[in-house]
Structures are given as structure tokens and as C-alpha cells.
Amino acid sequence: MTNASLPEKAVNAAGQPKMVSFAQRGRSGMEFLGSLQNFVATHVRQRARDEFNADPEGAVLVQNWSQRNEPWSERIAKAKAVAEKSNVYRYDRLMQRYVAEEVYVKGIPATEERRKEAEAFYKIPIKSAGGSLELDPTIPIPAYHSETEWHLMPGGWEGYDLYGITMGSGVGPLVFARGGFAAVEANDDLRKQRIDVAQQFQKKSYGRIYEPGCGGFGTLAAVHNVFPDAELVGSDLSPHLLRQGHMAAERMGIKVDFKQRDARDTREPNNSVDGVIMYALQHEMPVDVNIDTLKETLRILKPGGDLVMSDPPPFAAVHPLQAVVLDWDTEHRGEPFFTVTREVEWAEVMKELGFVNVEAYTLGAQGYPYVVRGSKPL
Amino acid sequence: MVDAPKQPYMGDAMLDTLIRMNTELMSELWILRDRVTILEHMLQEKGVVDRKAIDDFVPTGELAKELLRERDALVKKVVGGAWTEGFTVDSLLKK
Ligand SMILES: C[S@@+](CC[C@H](N)C(=O)[O-])C[C@H]1O[C@@H](n2cnc3c(N)ncnc32)[C@H](O)[C@@H]1O
């Protein structure tokens, strides 16, 4: 099929595939959710934080938050009890939940309305950039991955064939781009944050960079931006996300090899990659899976190779109210491992596993993006 | 299935429901305002109406009366809804 035979709407003046856009109701409804979440995460959250600080028990928690001599579950429970005294905080949470639900409640019908355009979009032939997509249906998918409805997404990552459009045309640009959810602050620039994280690789150039749990092409695109000559490999469990990523990379003319793999078993040879990046992967895996993934990373890295990892900050690195907000995602926004992975100081784990030059630090004012990096010994 | 939250966020399920309704109304209001703005823009682009003319227009005569009537009825319906004190066929027909 040539571009000329496609519905006129599907291509722009230059004959390039035009991203599908929502109809007026869907678009403006999503934009409203973006505004609402942005306002709540700034003005409403600040009021909740002021009330937290003004509370006598809250003030004590703020003072010695990271040094308190009690398990995280107890510290969080105390901070939560203070937070929940505030109606402002409760309203903030209700609105967070409302937006988290509505991005799908409104976004899926808005996508469905554009099914014809979406199908045409996916049929447009792409000039290959030389990248590849290797799906392997025999890979065992762990139950935690297939049974979770991540972020309240009905059916999980594979639950709807057009989630790529729901996210790419709706939730991403119209809601998430305004920030103010989970660890992401309102008005954060998500694209720039990924580039900032890719810049945490310390060498001038890298031969081969591998991203386990790459989802689509978001983080590898940032890596390409910083290291245009690096050979890129991305892997994930989700065929849907890998397909989206492959298509996006090819469209942008960037060669990437996408593979369906479990992060714990990449099948890459020992000592074969110069850099590994993990972005927003850790909080979507149980602690033991994270540890096995770090071991696998150490195996495939060349001696002297680097790991850069970015995920929401540990509880210890944020204000107690922010810790309560992060913990909240576990029960209320389909993030079963948010809490357990925020309790761990990953820099310590990496040192125990044998990484050297391990550092943990934050790039943003409120503790996000949070980076842990280290290297395989020479 | 994505289940409904287990506990009401505001401590009372009805309060959550009211706030959700209110937010949904705000969403509908915005969707409509977005549409009206686009409508005006497109009408102006096509030379049908001048947006400035809409801003400068002062309703008079029958149109002014119609707007006054509708405005008062809206206020009565919305604000008055909170103070309903029983009704009869007559009182309803008078509305
Ligand atoms: C929040 S997404 C982040 C995606 C990507 N790194 C980015 O920066 O956008 C987390 C990803 O981890 C993947 N994932 C979870 N467990 C995994 C595992 N054991 N092996 C590989 N990928 C996994 C999920 O499929 C999902 O795509």
C-alpha cells in the first residue's frame, strides 16, 4: 500500500504519517484532566503540606524523618495519620484518584472513536532505520506482570489493542505532560528529565547501551539524544509496548533492536554491553526481581561498564507527606511494588552485589528524578 | 476489572460522590466552553460572525427579556433546589 492510497486524513502535507488526534470532546476532556491534576498537585498539595508542617506530630516527623529508629511501615503509618487529618489532603487524593481513573474512562472511548484513523495510521509503511523487533511468545510472563492492572489501566498493558493511541495521543501529551502525578512534580518536563538522566553516564561515548524494561522508545530516544553513536538495545516483557517502541524508533529514523525478554534473563553474552539504563522499571518489579535484574546487569556489563538507574526516590529522601503520597500509589493507582521498592536503599544493595563507585542523588528539587549509578569493577 | 476504591477518600461515601459529580460537571462545562470557543473561531474564520461583535453585543428588547427570564429560572432551579419545602400540583405548574 502506498501513502497515496490512504485516507487523506492519515498523512500530512509531506506524506508523513500524522499521529491520530482525539475528537473535540475527547481532547478537551483530557486537557481538563491535565489542568485539574496540575492545579491539585501545586496549590492543593502545598496547602496540605503547610497543614502537615503545622501539625505538632507532623513537625516531629519532619524533623527526624530519615533517621527515625523504626521500620518504614510504622513511619509511613504515622505520617499518613497526620496527613489524613487534613481535608485538603483527602481532597487532593480524591482528585488524584479521579484523574487516574478518568484518563481511561474518557481516554478509551475517545480512542475507540478514532479506530479507523488509528488502523490506517498503523498501516502506513515506514522507511526502516535498520532496527529490529524480536518477539518470543515462549518467554514466561510472571503473574505479577500479567495480572496487575498497572496505573488502573483496564486489562493491564495488553488490555486494549489501541492503548498506544490512548497514551500517545491522549494521556501522554494532554495529561501527563502537565505533571503532578506519583513522583512527578507539576510542570516537570518529562522529556528533559529522561535526557538529564541519560547524561548521568559519565564517559564521553558508549559503544552499546542496553535498556531492560524499556517499554516503548521514550528513554532510549533520550539516550540517543545524548549518545547519538551508541548502539541501542531495548527489552521488555510487553509485546504491545515493544511494538510501539519499534514503530516509534523506525519512524524517527533511529536504529534500535527491541527484544522480548525478562530483565532477569536478557540472553546477552557475558561482558557484552558498555552501559545499562533502567528508567521507571524498579518500582514495577518486586524486590527479588529487582535484585536478580541487578545481578543480570552485572553479568552482561563489560568490566568498567556503567549502570544508570532512575526511579522515584526512596522514602528516606523525601518530605514525610511526599512519602505518604508515594506510598498511596501502591493501593490506589495500581502500583503494587511502589512501597516495597521505596523502602530499600538501592545504592547499598548495589554495593553488596559488587558494583563499585556507587552514588545515589537527586536531580530535582523535591527528590525526583532520583538517580543511583555504579559500575562493574575493572 | 479495575475496582472502585475501598474507602471513601473524604470519610463519607456520599461526599466523595458529590465531589465526583461536581468535578464531572466542571469537565462538561470545560468541554462545552472549549467547543464554543472553537465554534466562534471557525465562524470568524469563515467570515460568518466577528468574535469582537459577540463581545460588544448588548442584548436589548425581546432578547434581553428572554435572557433575564432564563437566568432567573436557572438561579431559582439551582439555588432553590437546596430549599425545597414540599410541593403541590399548583406550585409545580407555577414554576
Ligand atoms: C513504567 S514502565 C517504564 C518503561 C520505560 N523504561 C520508560 O522509561 O518509559 C515499566 C516497564 O517495565 C516492564 N517490566 C516489568 N517487569 C519486567 C521484567 N521482569 N522484565 C522486563 N520488563 C519488565 C513493564 O512491561 C513496563 O514496560
CSV table of N, CA, C and O in Angstrom, one decimal, chain A residues 104-154:
chain,number,residue,atom,x,y,z
A,104,TYR,N,-8.6,6.8,31.6
A,104,TYR,CA,-9.0,5.6,30.9
A,104,TYR,C,-10.5,5.7,30.6
A,104,TYR,O,-11.0,5.3,29.5
A,105,VAL,N,-11.3,6.1,31.6
A,105,VAL,CA,-12.7,6.2,31.5
A,105,VAL,C,-13.1,7.1,30.3
A,105,VAL,O,-14.0,6.7,29.5
A,106,LYS,N,-12.4,8.2,30.1
A,106,LYS,CA,-12.6,9.1,29.0
A,106,LYS,C,-11.7,8.7,27.8
A,106,LYS,O,-12.1,8.9,26.6
A,107,GLY,N,-10.5,8.3,28.1
A,107,GLY,CA,-9.5,8.1,27.0
A,107,GLY,C,-9.8,6.9,26.1
A,107,GLY,O,-9.5,6.9,24.9
A,108,ILE,N,-10.3,5.8,26.7
A,108,ILE,CA,-10.6,4.6,25.9
A,108,ILE,C,-11.7,4.9,24.9
A,108,ILE,O,-11.5,4.6,23.7
A,109,PRO,N,-12.9,5.4,25.3
A,109,PRO,CA,-13.9,5.7,24.3
A,109,PRO,C,-13.4,6.8,23.3
A,109,PRO,O,-13.8,6.7,22.1
A,110,ALA,N,-12.6,7.7,23.7
A,110,ALA,CA,-12.1,8.7,22.8
A,110,ALA,C,-11.2,8.1,21.7
A,110,ALA,O,-11.2,8.5,20.6
A,111,THR,N,-10.5,7.1,22.1
A,111,THR,CA,-9.6,6.3,21.2
A,111,THR,C,-10.5,5.5,20.2
A,111,THR,O,-10.2,5.5,19.0
A,112,GLU,N,-11.4,4.8,20.8
A,112,GLU,CA,-12.3,3.9,20.0
A,112,GLU,C,-13.0,4.7,18.9
A,112,GLU,O,-13.1,4.2,17.8
A,113,GLU,N,-13.3,5.9,19.2
A,113,GLU,CA,-14.0,6.8,18.2
A,113,GLU,C,-13.1,7.0,17.0
A,113,GLU,O,-13.5,7.3,15.9
A,114,ARG,N,-11.8,6.9,17.2
A,114,ARG,CA,-10.8,7.1,16.1
A,114,ARG,C,-10.2,5.8,15.6
A,114,ARG,O,-9.1,5.8,15.0
A,115,ARG,N,-10.9,4.7,15.8
A,115,ARG,CA,-10.3,3.4,15.4
A,115,ARG,C,-9.9,3.4,14.0
A,115,ARG,O,-8.8,2.9,13.6
A,116,LYS,N,-10.8,3.9,13.1
A,116,LYS,CA,-10.5,3.8,11.6
A,116,LYS,C,-9.2,4.5,11.3
A,116,LYS,O,-8.3,4.0,10.6
A,117,GLU,N,-9.1,5.7,11.9
A,117,GLU,CA,-7.8,6.5,11.7
A,117,GLU,C,-6.6,5.8,12.3
A,117,GLU,O,-5.5,5.8,11.7
A,118,ALA,N,-6.8,5.2,13.5
A,118,ALA,CA,-5.7,4.5,14.1
A,118,ALA,C,-5.2,3.4,13.3
A,118,ALA,O,-4.0,3.2,13.1
A,119,GLU,N,-6.2,2.6,12.8
A,119,GLU,CA,-5.8,1.4,12.0
A,119,GLU,C,-5.1,1.9,10.7
A,119,GLU,O,-4.1,1.2,10.3
A,120,ALA,N,-5.5,3.0,10.1
A,120,ALA,CA,-4.9,3.5,8.9
A,120,ALA,C,-3.5,3.9,9.3
A,120,ALA,O,-2.5,3.7,8.5
A,121,PHE,N,-3.3,4.6,10.4
A,121,PHE,CA,-2.0,5.1,10.9
A,121,PHE,C,-1.0,3.9,11.0
A,121,PHE,O,0.1,4.0,10.5
A,122,TYR,N,-1.5,2.8,11.6
A,122,TYR,CA,-0.6,1.7,11.8
A,122,TYR,C,-0.2,1.0,10.5
A,122,TYR,O,0.7,0.3,10.4
A,123,LYS,N,-1.0,1.2,9.4
A,123,LYS,CA,-0.7,0.5,8.2
A,123,LYS,C,0.2,1.3,7.3
A,123,LYS,O,0.7,0.8,6.3
A,124,ILE,N,0.5,2.6,7.6
A,124,ILE,CA,1.4,3.4,6.8
A,124,ILE,C,2.8,2.8,6.8
A,124,ILE,O,3.3,2.5,7.8
A,125,PRO,N,3.3,2.5,5.6
A,125,PRO,CA,4.6,1.9,5.6
A,125,PRO,C,5.7,2.8,6.1
A,125,PRO,O,5.6,4.0,5.9
A,126,ILE,N,6.6,2.3,6.8
A,126,ILE,CA,7.7,3.1,7.4
A,126,ILE,C,9.0,2.8,6.7
A,126,ILE,O,9.3,1.6,6.5
A,127,LYS,N,9.8,3.8,6.4
A,127,LYS,CA,11.1,3.5,5.8
A,127,LYS,C,12.0,3.0,7.0
A,127,LYS,O,12.1,3.7,8.0
A,128,SER,N,12.5,1.8,6.9
A,128,SER,CA,13.2,1.3,8.0
A,128,SER,C,14.5,2.0,8.3
A,128,SER,O,15.3,2.4,7.5
A,129,ALA,N,14.8,2.1,9.6
A,129,ALA,CA,16.0,2.7,10.1
A,129,ALA,C,17.0,1.6,10.4
A,129,ALA,O,18.1,1.8,10.9
A,130,GLY,N,16.6,0.3,10.1
A,130,GLY,CA,17.5,-0.8,10.3
A,130,GLY,C,17.4,-1.5,11.6
A,130,GLY,O,18.1,-2.4,12.0
A,131,GLY,N,16.4,-1.0,12.4
A,131,GLY,CA,16.2,-1.6,13.7
A,131,GLY,C,15.4,-2.9,13.6
A,131,GLY,O,15.0,-3.3,12.5
A,132,SER,N,15.3,-3.6,14.7
A,132,SER,CA,14.6,-4.9,14.7
A,132,SER,C,13.6,-5.1,15.8
A,132,SER,O,13.7,-4.4,16.9
A,133,LEU,N,12.7,-6.0,15.7
A,133,LEU,CA,11.8,-6.4,16.8
A,133,LEU,C,11.7,-7.9,16.9
A,133,LEU,O,11.4,-8.6,15.9
A,134,GLU,N,12.1,-8.4,18.0
A,134,GLU,CA,12.2,-9.8,18.2
A,134,GLU,C,11.2,-10.2,19.3
A,134,GLU,O,11.5,-10.0,20.5
A,135,LEU,N,10.0,-10.8,18.9
A,135,LEU,CA,9.1,-11.2,20.0
A,135,LEU,C,9.3,-12.7,20.2
A,135,LEU,O,9.5,-13.4,19.3
A,136,ASP,N,9.1,-13.1,21.4
A,136,ASP,CA,9.3,-14.5,21.8
A,136,ASP,C,8.1,-15.0,22.7
A,136,ASP,O,8.2,-14.8,23.9
A,137,PRO,N,7.1,-15.6,22.0
A,137,PRO,CA,5.9,-15.9,22.8
A,137,PRO,C,6.2,-17.0,23.8
A,137,PRO,O,5.3,-17.3,24.7
A,138,THR,N,7.4,-17.6,23.8
A,138,THR,CA,7.7,-18.7,24.8
A,138,THR,C,8.2,-18.1,26.1
A,138,THR,O,8.3,-18.9,27.1
A,139,ILE,N,8.5,-16.8,26.1
A,139,ILE,CA,9.0,-16.3,27.4
A,139,ILE,C,7.9,-16.3,28.5
A,139,ILE,O,6.8,-15.9,28.3
A,140,PRO,N,8.3,-16.9,29.6
A,140,PRO,CA,7.3,-16.9,30.7
A,140,PRO,C,7.0,-15.5,31.2
A,140,PRO,O,8.0,-14.8,31.5
A,141,ILE,N,5.8,-15.2,31.3
A,141,ILE,CA,5.4,-13.8,31.8
A,141,ILE,C,5.0,-14.0,33.3
A,141,ILE,O,4.1,-14.7,33.6
A,142,PRO,N,5.8,-13.4,34.2
A,142,PRO,CA,5.4,-13.5,35.6
A,142,PRO,C,4.0,-13.0,35.9
A,142,PRO,O,3.6,-12.1,35.3
A,143,ALA,N,3.4,-13.7,36.9
A,143,ALA,CA,2.0,-13.4,37.2
A,143,ALA,C,1.9,-11.9,37.6
A,143,ALA,O,0.9,-11.2,37.3
A,144,TYR,N,2.9,-11.4,38.4
A,144,TYR,CA,2.8,-10.0,38.9
A,144,TYR,C,2.6,-9.1,37.7
A,144,TYR,O,2.0,-8.0,37.8
A,145,HIS,N,3.2,-9.4,36.5
A,145,HIS,CA,3.2,-8.6,35.4
A,145,HIS,C,1.8,-8.7,34.6
A,145,HIS,O,1.2,-7.7,34.3
A,146,SER,N,1.4,-9.9,34.4
A,146,SER,CA,0.2,-10.1,33.6
A,146,SER,C,-1.1,-9.9,34.4
A,146,SER,O,-2.1,-9.5,33.8
A,147,GLU,N,-1.0,-10.0,35.7
A,147,GLU,CA,-2.3,-9.9,36.5
A,147,GLU,C,-2.5,-8.5,37.1
A,147,GLU,O,-3.5,-8.2,37.7
A,148,THR,N,-1.5,-7.6,36.9
A,148,THR,CA,-1.7,-6.2,37.5
A,148,THR,C,-2.3,-5.3,36.5
A,148,THR,O,-1.9,-5.3,35.3
A,149,GLU,N,-3.3,-4.6,36.9
A,149,GLU,CA,-3.9,-3.5,36.0
A,149,GLU,C,-3.1,-2.2,36.4
A,149,GLU,O,-3.6,-1.4,37.1
A,150,TRP,N,-1.9,-2.1,35.8
A,150,TRP,CA,-1.0,-1.0,36.1
A,150,TRP,C,-1.7,0.3,35.9
A,150,TRP,O,-2.3,0.6,34.9
A,151,HIS,N,-1.5,1.1,36.9
A,151,HIS,CA,-2.0,2.5,36.8
A,151,HIS,C,-3.5,2.6,36.6
A,151,HIS,O,-4.0,3.6,36.0
A,152,LEU,N,-4.2,1.6,37.0
A,152,LEU,CA,-5.7,1.5,36.8
A,152,LEU,C,-6.1,1.3,35.3
A,152,LEU,O,-7.2,1.6,34.9
A,153,MET,N,-5.1,0.8,34.6
A,153,MET,CA,-5.3,0.6,33.1
A,153,MET,C,-6.1,-0.7,33.0
A,153,MET,O,-5.6,-1.8,33.3
A,154,PRO,N,-7.4,-0.6,32.5
A,154,PRO,CA,-8.1,-1.9,32.5
A,154,PRO,C,-7.4,-3.0,31.6
A,154,PRO,O,-7.1,-2.7,30.5
